[in-house]
């Protein structure tokens, strides 16, 4: 998990000061493959996604959503929504106002998580498309404590409040990723699901601990205490890819991170992640990533490749 967080380095950005809505209103979000979050400070609304059941979100709720499909926040599903990007671009206020009148007020704060560009694809398979943490739902102690701190800071802002709120939201994401309750979501495949599975967890931990080792499916199956065929089937079902394919993807993720850091040479990176030559690494990297390692190297790097 720590390896993953170090590669992603998630950072939160807020969408201005949030928005206030009254009466009948709707705000739509386009398909962007971003990871957005929102917290309801007061009132309630609906979250509508094509092909999914409508979600009712209330005061104190926190929602984490990937915009792999468009979605709408609305007072009810029959209202024609305003496009969020258009509304923000034409508004001259830091805090958006929607609807009309003063009835049924809703205040909502939203933003998105930004991760290191080189490995942002890792995030796609980590979390379900939607995570809804209800204010009155089953306990997720640390997350709820962070949300309470976030709400207090928003209600009683002081010096550096925006900085504090952003760091709290980032910690909320990390806690969501750590939560076994969410890792076991049937909607999820990937590393987090694999780390919560009794069969695949040992194999994943071993590959991350010794990424340079020449692992075989038989080695990993023995570590996991099951037959080779059972292990391979289970790994693909839970993680979403074969074990050796996963190992290669993880090696490439580590390599992209090192290349952008610009500290190690290509040959040093190659040997550190299990390749016997820089040429073999370069060929594999180009095949998997779509460009040679030199294209991702930090521009200030000086030294041999």
PDB file of C-alpha atoms in Angstrom:
ATOM      1  CA  UNK A   1       0.000   0.000   0.000  1.00  0.00           C
ATOM      2  CA  UNK A   2       2.804   2.403   0.922  1.00  0.00           C
ATOM      3  CA  UNK A   3       4.496   1.647  -2.426  1.00  0.00           C
ATOM      4  CA  UNK A   4       1.292   2.605  -4.205  1.00  0.00           C
ATOM      5  CA  UNK A   5       0.772   5.859  -2.320  1.00  0.00           C
ATOM      6  CA  UNK A   6       4.379   6.866  -2.979  1.00  0.00           C
ATOM      7  CA  UNK A   7       3.893   6.328  -6.713  1.00  0.00           C
ATOM      8  CA  UNK A   8       0.550   8.127  -6.938  1.00  0.00           C
ATOM      9  CA  UNK A   9       1.342  11.013  -4.553  1.00  0.00           C
ATOM     10  CA  UNK A  10      -2.337  12.100  -4.464  1.00  0.00           C
ATOM     11  CA  UNK A  11      -3.096  15.801  -4.072  1.00  0.00           C
ATOM     12  CA  UNK A  12      -6.501  17.419  -3.679  1.00  0.00           C
ATOM     13  CA  UNK A  13      -7.721  20.575  -5.375  1.00  0.00           C
ATOM     14  CA  UNK A  14     -10.956  22.361  -4.465  1.00  0.00           C
ATOM     15  CA  UNK A  15     -13.498  23.747  -6.930  1.00  0.00           C
ATOM     16  CA  UNK A  16     -13.603  27.265  -5.534  1.00  0.00           C
ATOM     17  CA  UNK A  17     -15.631  27.735  -2.365  1.00  0.00           C
ATOM     18  CA  UNK A  18     -18.224  25.144  -3.362  1.00  0.00           C
ATOM     19  CA  UNK A  19     -21.802  25.948  -4.342  1.00  0.00           C
ATOM     20  CA  UNK A  20     -25.150  26.886  -2.858  1.00  0.00           C
ATOM     21  CA  UNK A  21     -28.349  25.602  -4.454  1.00  0.00           C
ATOM     22  CA  UNK A  22     -31.993  26.446  -3.820  1.00  0.00           C
ATOM     23  CA  UNK A  23     -35.334  25.131  -5.022  1.00  0.00           C
ATOM     24  CA  UNK A  24     -35.165  23.151  -8.274  1.00  0.00           C
ATOM     25  CA  UNK A  25     -31.650  22.720  -9.677  1.00  0.00           C
ATOM     26  CA  UNK A  26     -29.233  20.338 -11.371  1.00  0.00           C
ATOM     27  CA  UNK A  27     -25.486  20.317 -12.099  1.00  0.00           C
ATOM     28  CA  UNK A  28     -24.041  17.821 -14.575  1.00  0.00           C
ATOM     29  CA  UNK A  29     -20.450  16.551 -14.799  1.00  0.00           C
ATOM     30  CA  UNK A  30     -18.943  15.305 -18.043  1.00  0.00           C
ATOM     31  CA  UNK A  31     -17.064  12.059 -18.618  1.00  0.00           C
ATOM     32  CA  UNK A  32     -13.458  13.033 -17.888  1.00  0.00           C
ATOM     33  CA  UNK A  33     -11.985   9.980 -16.093  1.00  0.00           C
ATOM     34  CA  UNK A  34     -11.172  12.228 -13.139  1.00  0.00           C
ATOM     35  CA  UNK A  35     -11.486  11.244  -9.488  1.00  0.00           C
ATOM     36  CA  UNK A  36     -13.871  13.757  -7.905  1.00  0.00           C
ATOM     37  CA  UNK A  37     -15.072  14.148  -4.344  1.00  0.00           C
ATOM     38  CA  UNK A  38     -17.883  16.090  -2.730  1.00  0.00           C
ATOM     39  CA  UNK A  39     -19.160  16.688   0.793  1.00  0.00           C
ATOM     40  CA  UNK A  40     -22.632  17.918   1.683  1.00  0.00           C
ATOM     41  CA  UNK A  41     -22.449  20.692   4.283  1.00  0.00           C
ATOM     42  CA  UNK A  42     -26.224  21.220   4.490  1.00  0.00           C
ATOM     43  CA  UNK A  43     -29.371  19.944   2.846  1.00  0.00           C
ATOM     44  CA  UNK A  44     -29.675  16.909   0.579  1.00  0.00           C
ATOM     45  CA  UNK A  45     -29.741  16.038  -3.110  1.00  0.00           C
ATOM     46  CA  UNK A  46     -29.679  13.188  -5.593  1.00  0.00           C
ATOM     47  CA  UNK A  47     -26.733  11.751  -7.487  1.00  0.00           C
ATOM     48  CA  UNK A  48     -27.837  10.378 -10.854  1.00  0.00           C
ATOM     49  CA  UNK A  49     -25.749   8.193 -13.202  1.00  0.00           C
ATOM     50  CA  UNK A  50     -26.954   6.587 -16.451  1.00  0.00           C
ATOM     51  CA  UNK A  51     -27.625   2.893 -15.895  1.00  0.00           C
ATOM     52  CA  UNK A  52     -27.324   3.041 -12.086  1.00  0.00           C
ATOM     53  CA  UNK A  53     -29.756   3.479  -9.224  1.00  0.00           C
ATOM     54  CA  UNK A  54     -30.143   7.068  -7.999  1.00  0.00           C
ATOM     55  CA  UNK A  55     -28.214   7.847  -4.816  1.00  0.00           C
ATOM     56  CA  UNK A  56     -29.683  10.051  -2.100  1.00  0.00           C
ATOM     57  CA  UNK A  57     -26.929  12.069  -0.395  1.00  0.00           C
ATOM     58  CA  UNK A  58     -27.518  14.033   2.784  1.00  0.00           C
ATOM     59  CA  UNK A  59     -25.816  16.440   5.149  1.00  0.00           C
ATOM     60  CA  UNK A  60     -22.441  15.105   6.283  1.00  0.00           C
ATOM     61  CA  UNK A  61     -22.150  12.521   3.482  1.00  0.00           C
ATOM     62  CA  UNK A  62     -18.913  12.171   1.519  1.00  0.00           C
ATOM     63  CA  UNK A  63     -18.844  10.878  -2.073  1.00  0.00           C
ATOM     64  CA  UNK A  64     -15.829   9.774  -4.091  1.00  0.00           C
ATOM     65  CA  UNK A  65     -16.639   9.240  -7.778  1.00  0.00           C
ATOM     66  CA  UNK A  66     -14.679   8.470 -10.937  1.00  0.00           C
ATOM     67  CA  UNK A  67     -16.086  10.283 -13.952  1.00  0.00           C
ATOM     68  CA  UNK A  68     -15.688   7.254 -16.207  1.00  0.00           C
ATOM     69  CA  UNK A  69     -19.374   7.915 -16.836  1.00  0.00           C
ATOM     70  CA  UNK A  70     -21.136  11.305 -16.606  1.00  0.00           C
ATOM     71  CA  UNK A  71     -23.232  12.061 -13.540  1.00  0.00           C
ATOM     72  CA  UNK A  72     -25.568  14.755 -12.201  1.00  0.00           C
ATOM     73  CA  UNK A  73     -26.188  16.274  -8.785  1.00  0.00           C
ATOM     74  CA  UNK A  74     -29.781  17.492  -8.648  1.00  0.00           C
ATOM     75  CA  UNK A  75     -32.761  18.392  -6.481  1.00  0.00           C
ATOM     76  CA  UNK A  76     -34.693  15.797  -8.509  1.00  0.00           C
ATOM     77  CA  UNK A  77     -34.156  13.813 -11.698  1.00  0.00           C
ATOM     78  CA  UNK A  78     -36.674  15.775 -13.776  1.00  0.00           C
ATOM     79  CA  UNK A  79     -34.724  19.067 -13.759  1.00  0.00           C
ATOM     80  CA  UNK A  80     -32.639  19.971 -16.832  1.00  0.00           C
ATOM     81  CA  UNK A  81     -29.124  20.296 -15.373  1.00  0.00           C
ATOM     82  CA  UNK A  82     -26.559  23.014 -15.995  1.00  0.00           C
ATOM     83  CA  UNK A  83     -23.182  21.803 -17.278  1.00  0.00           C
ATOM     84  CA  UNK A  84     -20.661  22.226 -14.445  1.00  0.00           C
ATOM     85  CA  UNK A  85     -17.763  23.343 -16.648  1.00  0.00           C
ATOM     86  CA  UNK A  86     -19.917  25.943 -18.398  1.00  0.00           C
ATOM     87  CA  UNK A  87     -21.370  27.181 -15.101  1.00  0.00           C
ATOM     88  CA  UNK A  88     -17.912  27.660 -13.567  1.00  0.00           C
ATOM     89  CA  UNK A  89     -16.498  29.399 -16.652  1.00  0.00           C
ATOM     90  CA  UNK A  90     -19.310  32.003 -16.847  1.00  0.00           C
ATOM     91  CA  UNK A  91     -19.664  32.596 -13.109  1.00  0.00           C
ATOM     92  CA  UNK A  92     -17.888  35.600 -11.669  1.00  0.00           C
ATOM     93  CA  UNK A  93     -18.214  34.265  -8.108  1.00  0.00           C
ATOM     94  CA  UNK A  94     -15.870  31.994  -6.187  1.00  0.00           C
ATOM     95  CA  UNK A  95     -18.962  30.224  -4.860  1.00  0.00           C
ATOM     96  CA  UNK A  96     -21.440  28.990  -7.450  1.00  0.00           C
ATOM     97  CA  UNK A  97     -25.176  29.595  -6.940  1.00  0.00           C
ATOM     98  CA  UNK A  98     -27.791  27.350  -8.545  1.00  0.00           C
ATOM     99  CA  UNK A  99     -31.581  27.303  -8.657  1.00  0.00           C
ATOM    100  CA  UNK A 100     -33.884  30.099  -7.599  1.00  0.00           C
ATOM    101  CA  UNK A 101     -35.569  31.359  -4.464  1.00  0.00           C
ATOM    102  CA  UNK A 102     -34.495  30.418  -0.954  1.00  0.00           C
ATOM    103  CA  UNK A 103     -36.265  27.089  -0.410  1.00  0.00           C
ATOM    104  CA  UNK A 104     -34.554  23.752   0.300  1.00  0.00           C
ATOM    105  CA  UNK A 105     -30.996  25.138   0.573  1.00  0.00           C
ATOM    106  CA  UNK A 106     -28.058  22.854  -0.242  1.00  0.00           C
ATOM    107  CA  UNK A 107     -24.390  23.663   0.318  1.00  0.00           C
ATOM    108  CA  UNK A 108     -21.839  21.360  -1.231  1.00  0.00           C
ATOM    109  CA  UNK A 109     -18.032  21.408  -1.426  1.00  0.00           C
ATOM    110  CA  UNK A 110     -16.284  19.555  -4.223  1.00  0.00           C
ATOM    111  CA  UNK A 111     -12.926  19.029  -5.851  1.00  0.00           C
ATOM    112  CA  UNK A 112     -10.749  16.434  -7.490  1.00  0.00           C
ATOM    113  CA  UNK A 113      -7.691  14.337  -6.759  1.00  0.00           C
ATOM    114  CA  UNK A 114      -4.631  14.774  -8.926  1.00  0.00           C
ATOM    115  CA  UNK A 115      -1.965  12.060  -9.009  1.00  0.00           C
ATOM    116  CA  UNK A 116       1.433  11.790 -10.651  1.00  0.00           C
ATOM    117  CA  UNK A 117       0.788  11.807 -14.400  1.00  0.00           C
ATOM    118  CA  UNK A 118       3.204   8.976 -15.186  1.00  0.00           C
ATOM    119  CA  UNK A 119       1.209   6.484 -13.126  1.00  0.00           C
ATOM    120  CA  UNK A 120      -2.316   7.909 -13.091  1.00  0.00           C
ATOM    121  CA  UNK A 121      -3.580   4.783 -14.890  1.00  0.00           C
ATOM    122  CA  UNK A 122      -2.885   2.832 -11.675  1.00  0.00           C
ATOM    123  CA  UNK A 123      -5.763   4.650 -10.012  1.00  0.00           C
ATOM    124  CA  UNK A 124      -8.342   3.310 -12.473  1.00  0.00           C
ATOM    125  CA  UNK A 125      -8.319  -0.221 -11.101  1.00  0.00           C
ATOM    126  CA  UNK A 126      -7.952   0.656  -7.441  1.00  0.00           C
ATOM    127  CA  UNK A 127     -11.368   1.881  -6.389  1.00  0.00           C
ATOM    128  CA  UNK A 128     -15.007   1.288  -7.282  1.00  0.00           C
ATOM    129  CA  UNK A 129     -16.524   3.916  -9.562  1.00  0.00           C
ATOM    130  CA  UNK A 130     -18.521   5.325  -6.645  1.00  0.00           C
ATOM    131  CA  UNK A 131     -17.898   5.315  -2.901  1.00  0.00           C
ATOM    132  CA  UNK A 132     -20.621   6.858  -0.767  1.00  0.00           C
ATOM    133  CA  UNK A 133     -19.829   7.298   2.930  1.00  0.00           C
ATOM    134  CA  UNK A 134     -23.081   8.168   4.700  1.00  0.00           C
ATOM    135  CA  UNK A 135     -22.939  10.402   7.754  1.00  0.00           C
ATOM    136  CA  UNK A 136     -25.171   7.941   9.649  1.00  0.00           C
ATOM    137  CA  UNK A 137     -23.769   4.766   8.064  1.00  0.00           C
ATOM    138  CA  UNK A 138     -21.712   1.925   9.595  1.00  0.00           C
ATOM    139  CA  UNK A 139     -18.589   3.105  11.350  1.00  0.00           C
ATOM    140  CA  UNK A 140     -15.408   3.774   9.415  1.00  0.00           C
ATOM    141  CA  UNK A 141     -13.787   5.444  12.385  1.00  0.00           C
ATOM    142  CA  UNK A 142     -10.754   7.244  10.969  1.00  0.00           C
ATOM    143  CA  UNK A 143     -12.571   8.416   7.846  1.00  0.00           C
ATOM    144  CA  UNK A 144     -15.412   9.779   9.918  1.00  0.00           C
ATOM    145  CA  UNK A 145     -12.980  11.563  12.243  1.00  0.00           C
ATOM    146  CA  UNK A 146     -11.255  13.193   9.269  1.00  0.00           C
ATOM    147  CA  UNK A 147     -14.606  14.241   7.832  1.00  0.00           C
ATOM    148  CA  UNK A 148     -15.553  15.787  11.191  1.00  0.00           C
ATOM    149  CA  UNK A 149     -12.273  17.713  11.271  1.00  0.00           C
ATOM    150  CA  UNK A 150     -12.877  18.826   7.683  1.00  0.00           C
ATOM    151  CA  UNK A 151     -16.374  20.059   8.543  1.00  0.00           C
ATOM    152  CA  UNK A 152     -15.113  21.936  11.611  1.00  0.00           C
ATOM    153  CA  UNK A 153     -12.403  23.672   9.590  1.00  0.00           C
ATOM    154  CA  UNK A 154     -14.908  24.680   6.902  1.00  0.00           C
ATOM    155  CA  UNK A 155     -17.375  25.974   9.501  1.00  0.00           C
ATOM    156  CA  UNK A 156     -14.791  27.876  11.542  1.00  0.00           C
ATOM    157  CA  UNK A 157     -11.988  28.817   9.116  1.00  0.00           C
ATOM    158  CA  UNK A 158      -8.724  30.185  10.419  1.00  0.00           C
ATOM    159  CA  UNK A 159      -5.255  30.894   9.039  1.00  0.00           C
ATOM    160  CA  UNK A 160      -4.244  28.399   6.310  1.00  0.00           C
ATOM    161  CA  UNK A 161      -7.710  26.802   6.349  1.00  0.00           C
ATOM    162  CA  UNK A 162      -7.631  25.870   2.660  1.00  0.00           C
ATOM    163  CA  UNK A 163      -4.268  24.133   3.100  1.00  0.00           C
ATOM    164  CA  UNK A 164      -5.612  22.169   6.098  1.00  0.00           C
ATOM    165  CA  UNK A 165      -8.822  21.167   4.287  1.00  0.00           C
ATOM    166  CA  UNK A 166      -6.864  19.895   1.268  1.00  0.00           C
ATOM    167  CA  UNK A 167      -4.526  17.812   3.440  1.00  0.00           C
ATOM    168  CA  UNK A 168      -7.492  16.350   5.328  1.00  0.00           C
ATOM    169  CA  UNK A 169      -9.182  15.380   2.054  1.00  0.00           C
ATOM    170  CA  UNK A 170      -5.953  13.702   0.900  1.00  0.00           C
ATOM    171  CA  UNK A 171      -5.844  11.726   4.150  1.00  0.00           C
ATOM    172  CA  UNK A 172      -9.481  10.715   3.575  1.00  0.00           C
ATOM    173  CA  UNK A 173      -8.485   9.212   0.210  1.00  0.00           C
ATOM    174  CA  UNK A 174      -5.615   7.273   1.789  1.00  0.00           C
ATOM    175  CA  UNK A 175      -7.925   5.955   4.516  1.00  0.00           C
ATOM    176  CA  UNK A 176     -10.479   4.911   1.893  1.00  0.00           C
ATOM    177  CA  UNK A 177      -7.743   3.007   0.071  1.00  0.00           C
ATOM    178  CA  UNK A 178      -6.695   1.330   3.341  1.00  0.00           C
ATOM    179  CA  UNK A 179     -10.193   0.357   4.370  1.00  0.00           C
ATOM    180  CA  UNK A 180     -10.801  -3.399   4.150  1.00  0.00           C
ATOM    181  CA  UNK A 181     -14.540  -2.708   4.054  1.00  0.00           C
ATOM    182  CA  UNK A 182     -14.089  -0.856   0.750  1.00  0.00           C
ATOM    183  CA  UNK A 183     -11.333  -3.122  -0.573  1.00  0.00           C
ATOM    184  CA  UNK A 184     -13.767  -6.012  -0.513  1.00  0.00           C
ATOM    185  CA  UNK A 185     -16.279  -4.254  -2.749  1.00  0.00           C
ATOM    186  CA  UNK A 186     -17.443  -6.686  -5.419  1.00  0.00           C
ATOM    187  CA  UNK A 187     -17.320  -3.847  -7.934  1.00  0.00           C
ATOM    188  CA  UNK A 188     -13.564  -3.540  -7.483  1.00  0.00           C
ATOM    189  CA  UNK A 189     -10.649  -5.364  -9.069  1.00  0.00           C
ATOM    190  CA  UNK A 190      -6.993  -4.494  -8.753  1.00  0.00           C
ATOM    191  CA  UNK A 191      -4.286  -4.175  -6.153  1.00  0.00           C
ATOM    192  CA  UNK A 192      -6.553  -3.211  -3.239  1.00  0.00           C
ATOM    193  CA  UNK A 193      -8.875  -6.133  -3.904  1.00  0.00           C
ATOM    194  CA  UNK A 194      -5.847  -8.420  -4.187  1.00  0.00           C
ATOM    195  CA  UNK A 195      -4.411  -7.247  -0.879  1.00  0.00           C
ATOM    196  CA  UNK A 196      -7.655  -8.154   0.893  1.00  0.00           C
ATOM    197  CA  UNK A 197      -7.835 -11.659  -0.625  1.00  0.00           C
ATOM    198  CA  UNK A 198      -6.266 -14.515   1.371  1.00  0.00           C
ATOM    199  CA  UNK A 199      -4.864 -16.273  -1.700  1.00  0.00           C
ATOM    200  CA  UNK A 200      -3.449 -13.344  -3.660  1.00  0.00           C
ATOM    201  CA  UNK A 201      -2.251 -11.168  -0.748  1.00  0.00           C
ATOM    202  CA  UNK A 202       0.938 -13.172  -0.066  1.00  0.00           C
ATOM    203  CA  UNK A 203       1.909 -13.244  -3.727  1.00  0.00           C
ATOM    204  CA  UNK A 204       1.393  -9.503  -4.165  1.00  0.00           C
ATOM    205  CA  UNK A 205       3.358  -8.725  -1.001  1.00  0.00           C
ATOM    206  CA  UNK A 206       6.223 -10.941  -2.191  1.00  0.00           C
ATOM    207  CA  UNK A 207       6.359  -9.339  -5.651  1.00  0.00           C
ATOM    208  CA  UNK A 208       6.385  -5.856  -4.143  1.00  0.00           C
ATOM    209  CA  UNK A 209       9.008  -6.840  -1.567  1.00  0.00           C
ATOM    210  CA  UNK A 210      11.388  -8.349  -4.164  1.00  0.00           C
ATOM    211  CA  UNK A 211      10.373  -6.877  -7.521  1.00  0.00           C
ATOM    212  CA  UNK A 212      13.684  -7.837  -9.169  1.00  0.00           C
ATOM    213  CA  UNK A 213      13.311 -11.579  -8.547  1.00  0.00           C
ATOM    214  CA  UNK A 214      12.561 -13.814 -11.517  1.00  0.00           C
ATOM    215  CA  UNK A 215       9.145 -14.889 -10.219  1.00  0.00           C
ATOM    216  CA  UNK A 216       7.188 -17.723 -11.786  1.00  0.00           C
ATOM    217  CA  UNK A 217       3.516 -18.614 -11.349  1.00  0.00           C
ATOM    218  CA  UNK A 218       4.642 -21.817  -9.602  1.00  0.00           C
ATOM    219  CA  UNK A 219       6.717 -19.818  -7.077  1.00  0.00           C
ATOM    220  CA  UNK A 220       3.806 -17.524  -6.288  1.00  0.00           C
ATOM    221  CA  UNK A 221       1.298 -20.382  -6.053  1.00  0.00           C
ATOM    222  CA  UNK A 222       3.556 -22.174  -3.554  1.00  0.00           C
ATOM    223  CA  UNK A 223       3.783 -19.019  -1.445  1.00  0.00           C
ATOM    224  CA  UNK A 224      -0.008 -18.743  -1.510  1.00  0.00           C
ATOM    225  CA  UNK A 225      -0.507 -22.379  -0.504  1.00  0.00           C
ATOM    226  CA  UNK A 226      -2.622 -23.435  -3.496  1.00  0.00           C
ATOM    227  CA  UNK A 227      -2.122 -25.217  -6.805  1.00  0.00           C
ATOM    228  CA  UNK A 228      -0.677 -23.376  -9.792  1.00  0.00           C
ATOM    229  CA  UNK A 229      -3.959 -23.465 -11.732  1.00  0.00           C
ATOM    230  CA  UNK A 230      -6.089 -22.378  -8.759  1.00  0.00           C
ATOM    231  CA  UNK A 231      -3.705 -19.517  -8.003  1.00  0.00           C
ATOM    232  CA  UNK A 232      -3.605 -18.261 -11.615  1.00  0.00           C
ATOM    233  CA  UNK A 233      -7.410 -18.363 -11.902  1.00  0.00           C
ATOM    234  CA  UNK A 234      -7.952 -16.654  -8.550  1.00  0.00           C
ATOM    235  CA  UNK A 235      -5.349 -13.971  -9.220  1.00  0.00           C
ATOM    236  CA  UNK A 236      -6.883 -13.020 -12.553  1.00  0.00           C
ATOM    237  CA  UNK A 237     -10.398 -12.974 -11.067  1.00  0.00           C
ATOM    238  CA  UNK A 238      -9.446 -10.743  -8.117  1.00  0.00           C
ATOM    239  CA  UNK A 239      -6.687  -8.526  -9.497  1.00  0.00           C
ATOM    240  CA  UNK A 240      -7.957  -8.370 -13.078  1.00  0.00           C
ATOM    241  CA  UNK A 241      -4.808  -9.598 -14.794  1.00  0.00           C
ATOM    242  CA  UNK A 242      -2.403 -12.536 -14.684  1.00  0.00           C
ATOM    243  CA  UNK A 243       0.327 -12.579 -11.990  1.00  0.00           C
ATOM    244  CA  UNK A 244       3.276 -12.216 -14.379  1.00  0.00           C
ATOM    245  CA  UNK A 245       1.447  -9.496 -16.331  1.00  0.00           C
ATOM    246  CA  UNK A 246       0.803  -7.715 -13.042  1.00  0.00           C
ATOM    247  CA  UNK A 247       4.479  -7.973 -12.093  1.00  0.00           C
ATOM    248  CA  UNK A 248       5.468  -6.412 -15.423  1.00  0.00           C
ATOM    249  CA  UNK A 249       2.935  -3.584 -14.969  1.00  0.00           C
ATOM    250  CA  UNK A 250       4.261  -2.879 -11.478  1.00  0.00           C
ATOM    251  CA  UNK A 251       7.858  -2.865 -12.739  1.00  0.00           C
ATOM    252  CA  UNK A 252       6.899  -0.372 -15.429  1.00  0.00           C
ATOM    253  CA  UNK A 253       5.164   1.824 -12.852  1.00  0.00           C
ATOM    254  CA  UNK A 254       8.298   1.851 -10.690  1.00  0.00           C
ATOM    255  CA  UNK A 255      10.429   2.581 -13.746  1.00  0.00           C
ATOM    256  CA  UNK A 256       8.272   5.549 -14.798  1.00  0.00           C
ATOM    257  CA  UNK A 257       8.559   6.968 -11.311  1.00  0.00           C
ATOM    258  CA  UNK A 258      12.364   6.629 -11.289  1.00  0.00           C
ATOM    259  CA  UNK A 259      12.713   8.045 -14.790  1.00  0.00           C
ATOM    260  CA  UNK A 260      10.744  11.146 -13.869  1.00  0.00           C
ATOM    261  CA  UNK A 261      12.739  11.550 -10.660  1.00  0.00           C
ATOM    262  CA  UNK A 262      15.856  11.767 -12.850  1.00  0.00           C
ATOM    263  CA  UNK A 263      18.273  10.384 -10.253  1.00  0.00           C
ATOM    264  CA  UNK A 264      19.126   6.894 -11.537  1.00  0.00           C
ATOM    265  CA  UNK A 265      20.404   5.943 -14.975  1.00  0.00           C
ATOM    266  CA  UNK A 266      18.356   3.707 -17.274  1.00  0.00           C
ATOM    267  CA  UNK A 267      20.685   0.772 -16.618  1.00  0.00           C
ATOM    268  CA  UNK A 268      20.396   1.247 -12.831  1.00  0.00           C
ATOM    269  CA  UNK A 269      16.621   1.271 -13.083  1.00  0.00           C
ATOM    270  CA  UNK A 270      16.637  -1.792 -15.342  1.00  0.00           C
ATOM    271  CA  UNK A 271      18.659  -3.932 -12.926  1.00  0.00           C
ATOM    272  CA  UNK A 272      16.737  -2.659  -9.881  1.00  0.00           C
ATOM    273  CA  UNK A 273      13.425  -3.941 -11.256  1.00  0.00           C
ATOM    274  CA  UNK A 274      14.628  -7.298 -12.568  1.00  0.00           C
ATOM    275  CA  UNK A 275      15.962  -6.835 -16.101  1.00  0.00           C
ATOM    276  CA  UNK A 276      19.342  -8.275 -17.036  1.00  0.00           C
ATOM    277  CA  UNK A 277      20.233  -5.493 -19.462  1.00  0.00           C
ATOM    278  CA  UNK A 278      19.199  -1.946 -20.231  1.00  0.00           C
ATOM    279  CA  UNK A 279      18.360  -2.969 -23.811  1.00  0.00           C
ATOM    280  CA  UNK A 280      15.914  -5.655 -22.604  1.00  0.00           C
ATOM    281  CA  UNK A 281      14.357  -3.104 -20.268  1.00  0.00           C
ATOM    282  CA  UNK A 282      14.109  -0.458 -23.001  1.00  0.00           C
ATOM    283  CA  UNK A 283      12.397  -2.911 -25.352  1.00  0.00           C
ATOM    284  CA  UNK A 284       9.896  -4.011 -22.691  1.00  0.00           C
ATOM    285  CA  UNK A 285       9.251  -0.428 -21.592  1.00  0.00           C
ATOM    286  CA  UNK A 286       8.633   0.771 -25.143  1.00  0.00           C
ATOM    287  CA  UNK A 287       6.269  -2.148 -25.778  1.00  0.00           C
ATOM    288  CA  UNK A 288       4.274  -1.650 -22.566  1.00  0.00           C
ATOM    289  CA  UNK A 289       4.282   2.138 -22.220  1.00  0.00           C
ATOM    290  CA  UNK A 290       4.334   3.161 -25.871  1.00  0.00           C
ATOM    291  CA  UNK A 291       7.497   5.273 -25.783  1.00  0.00           C
ATOM    292  CA  UNK A 292      11.188   4.697 -25.002  1.00  0.00           C
ATOM    293  CA  UNK A 293      12.496   5.360 -21.464  1.00  0.00           C
ATOM    294  CA  UNK A 294      14.450   8.375 -22.699  1.00  0.00           C
ATOM    295  CA  UNK A 295      11.171  10.167 -23.465  1.00  0.00           C
ATOM    296  CA  UNK A 296      10.127  10.089 -19.808  1.00  0.00           C
ATOM    297  CA  UNK A 297      13.482  11.013 -18.317  1.00  0.00           C
ATOM    298  CA  UNK A 298      13.617  14.193 -16.279  1.00  0.00           C
ATOM    299  CA  UNK A 299      14.935  16.984 -18.528  1.00  0.00           C
ATOM    300  CA  UNK A 300      17.502  18.063 -15.920  1.00  0.00           C
ATOM    301  CA  UNK A 301      19.053  14.605 -15.679  1.00  0.00           C
ATOM    302  CA  UNK A 302      22.727  14.578 -16.586  1.00  0.00           C
ATOM    303  CA  UNK A 303      24.700  11.370 -16.870  1.00  0.00           C
ATOM    304  CA  UNK A 304      24.910   8.008 -18.642  1.00  0.00           C
ATOM    305  CA  UNK A 305      21.871   5.972 -19.605  1.00  0.00           C
TER     306      UNK A 305
END
